[in-house]
Amino acid sequence: MINIFLSASVPLPNRDRKFFETADVFLIREAIRALVEVVLPRGHITFGGHPAITPLMSLYAKTAKLGSDRISIYQSAYFLGKFPRENDDFADVRYTEAVPDDLGRSIERMRIEMLTSRKFDAAVLIGGMEGILDEARLFREHNPQALVLPVPATGAAAAIEYNEGNYPQHLANEISFASLFRRSLLPNPLDG
């Protein structure tokens, strides 16, 4: 079974404009859909709950008729009372302890707990804001042998990570997401 960490979000217009202005919301959604369809039949996806991503993961897992038990969501108790209702659609929702009155440390605690929860084969970066860049850095620290796969066509932080990193050139304009994930993430792509 493959273990994938998903780092994704839809950039907000009232935050850093460099993420919002390059984001392609349609491609963010399509990349997440393709990841669910490719990975869940043969693996597990872990991600930090996000108000825009959690509903998409729920919808795509239901549409693909794939078990919600193959998805783990991490949430910081800092956001208690503000979780998306779609959290209830998943069998494995893990709430991490909040650091009182400290959003940044609460999120970092959640990320570290999430990224050390299992041995990951890869991280997939889709869209996003500064949190995706933070998660990519932490992922490398805790999973140094694992693949980091930015999806730059989705824009935003994934494109920034791609442009600032040392990644294969063929990723630059790749929008055949299912094919990309099969080739990059599955041990025997022709079997799945």
C-alpha positions as a printed Julia matrix, in Angstrom:
192×3 Matrix{Float64}:
   0.0    0.0     0.0
   1.35   3.44   -0.9
   1.16   6.29    1.6
   0.73   9.76    0.15
   0.76  13.08    1.96
  -1.39  15.71    0.25
  -0.59  19.35    0.82
  -3.22  21.47   -0.88
  -5.4   24.53   -0.52
  -7.25  27.06   -2.61
  -5.6   30.48   -2.19
  -7.72  33.24   -0.71
  -7.89  36.72   -2.28
  -7.42  38.5     1.06
  -4.08  36.77    1.75
  -0.77  37.07   -0.11
  -1.74  37.94   -3.69
   1.21  36.02   -5.21
  -0.65  32.79   -4.41
  -4.13  33.91   -5.41
  -3.13  35.54   -8.71
  -1.46  32.41  -10.12
  -3.88  29.8    -8.75
  -6.02  27.8   -11.15
  -8.98  26.63   -9.05
 -10.28  24.33  -11.78
  -6.92  22.56  -12.08
  -6.59  22.37   -8.28
  -9.92  20.53   -8.17
  -9.01  18.27  -11.08
  -5.63  17.39   -9.58
  -7.24  16.42   -6.27
  -9.88  14.34   -8.07
  -7.19  12.52  -10.06
  -5.1   11.9    -6.93
  -8.07  10.31   -5.16
  -8.93   8.14   -8.16
  -5.34   6.95   -8.67
  -4.14   6.53   -5.09
  -7.09   5.3    -3.02
  -7.6    1.95   -4.79
  -3.98   1.1    -3.89
  -3.1    3.31   -0.99
  -3.78   5.91    1.64
  -3.9    9.72    1.6
  -3.17  11.88    4.65
  -3.81  15.62    4.68
  -4.37  18.55    7.01
  -8.03  19.49    6.93
  -8.72  22.66    4.98
 -12.14  24.29    4.45
 -11.79  24.08    0.64
 -10.04  20.69    0.4
 -11.95  18.55    2.91
 -15.27  18.86    1.0
 -13.52  18.01   -2.27
 -11.87  14.94   -0.77
 -15.23  13.8     0.61
 -17.01  14.33   -2.71
 -14.36  12.62   -4.82
 -14.02   9.64   -2.46
 -17.82   9.16   -2.55
 -18.02   9.61   -6.33
 -15.24   7.1    -6.89
 -16.94   4.73   -4.39
 -13.7    4.41   -2.47
 -13.64   3.93    1.27
 -13.27   6.91    3.53
 -11.07   4.67    5.69
  -8.2    5.21    3.25
  -8.02   8.91    4.09
  -6.65  10.45    7.3
  -7.41  14.06    8.15
  -5.49  16.05   10.73
  -7.01  19.1    12.39
  -5.69  21.31   15.16
  -8.01  21.66   18.15
  -7.22  25.39   17.82
 -10.05  25.47   15.25
 -12.56  23.66   17.47
 -16.07  24.59   16.38
 -14.93  25.63   12.88
 -14.31  22.25   11.24
 -16.0   21.5     7.9
 -19.07  19.29    8.34
 -17.49  16.89    5.82
 -15.09  15.76    8.57
 -17.93  13.44    9.58
 -17.61  11.64    6.22
 -14.24  10.17    7.17
 -13.38   7.29    9.46
  -9.98   8.68   10.51
 -10.04  12.29   11.69
  -7.27  13.12   14.14
  -7.4   16.22   16.31
  -4.12  17.52   17.63
  -3.74  19.51   20.82
  -3.78  23.29   20.46
  -1.13  25.58   21.86
  -3.23  28.11   23.81
  -3.5   31.48   22.06
  -0.89  30.55   19.44
  -2.19  29.72   15.96
   1.25  29.31   14.39
   2.54  26.87   17.01
  -0.78  24.97   16.99
  -0.54  24.46   13.24
   3.12  23.48   13.42
   2.33  20.92   16.14
  -0.43  19.47   13.96
   1.85  19.31   10.92
   4.68  17.57   12.77
   2.3   15.02   14.27
   0.78  14.45   10.83
   4.09  14.13    9.0
   5.5   11.68   11.53
   2.32   9.56   11.7
   3.47   7.03    9.1
   6.21   6.32    6.59
   5.22   8.32    3.52
   6.19   7.38   -0.02
   5.52  10.85   -1.41
   4.11  14.31   -0.84
   1.91  15.84   -3.53
   1.69  19.65   -3.55
  -1.37  21.19   -5.19
  -2.17  24.93   -5.37
  -1.9   26.46   -1.94
  -0.41  29.29    0.01
   2.49  29.64    2.44
   1.34  26.55    4.36
   2.2   24.33    1.38
   5.75  25.68    1.38
   6.0   25.09    5.15
   4.63  21.56    4.78
   7.06  20.75    1.95
   9.98  21.8     4.17
   8.72  19.81    7.16
   7.92  16.82    4.97
  11.53  16.7     3.73
  12.84  16.92    7.3
  10.73  13.98    8.49
  10.63  11.93    5.28
  14.03  12.53    3.64
  13.83   9.5     1.32
  10.32  10.25    0.04
   9.4   11.9    -3.26
   8.12  15.5    -3.27
   5.86  16.06   -6.27
   4.68  19.62   -6.87
   1.92  20.07   -9.45
   2.93  23.45  -10.9
   0.04  23.73  -13.37
  -2.25  24.32  -10.37
  -0.31  27.54   -9.71
   0.16  29.25   -6.36
   2.57  27.64   -3.85
   2.93  24.43   -5.87
   4.26  26.46   -8.8
   6.57  28.45   -6.51
   7.97  25.23   -5.02
   8.49  23.84   -8.53
  10.19  27.02   -9.8
  12.48  27.31   -6.77
  13.33  23.61   -6.57
  15.19  21.08   -8.63
  12.32  19.23  -10.31
  12.0   17.51  -13.7
  11.16  19.91  -16.5
   8.34  17.69  -17.8
   6.26  18.65  -14.73
   6.07  22.31  -15.75
   2.91  22.15  -17.85
   1.6   18.69  -17.01
  -2.2   18.65  -16.78
  -2.8   14.95  -17.39
  -2.93  14.52  -13.64
  -4.08  10.9   -13.48
  -1.29   9.88  -15.83
   1.25  11.94  -13.86
   0.2   10.33  -10.57
   0.22   6.82  -12.01
   3.73   7.29  -13.42
   5.13   9.06  -10.38
   3.41   7.41   -7.44
   2.47   3.85   -8.31
   5.14   1.16   -8.14
   3.69  -0.63  -11.22
   1.67   1.99  -13.13
   0.38  -0.46  -15.74
  -1.13  -2.66  -13.02
  -3.52   0.03  -11.74
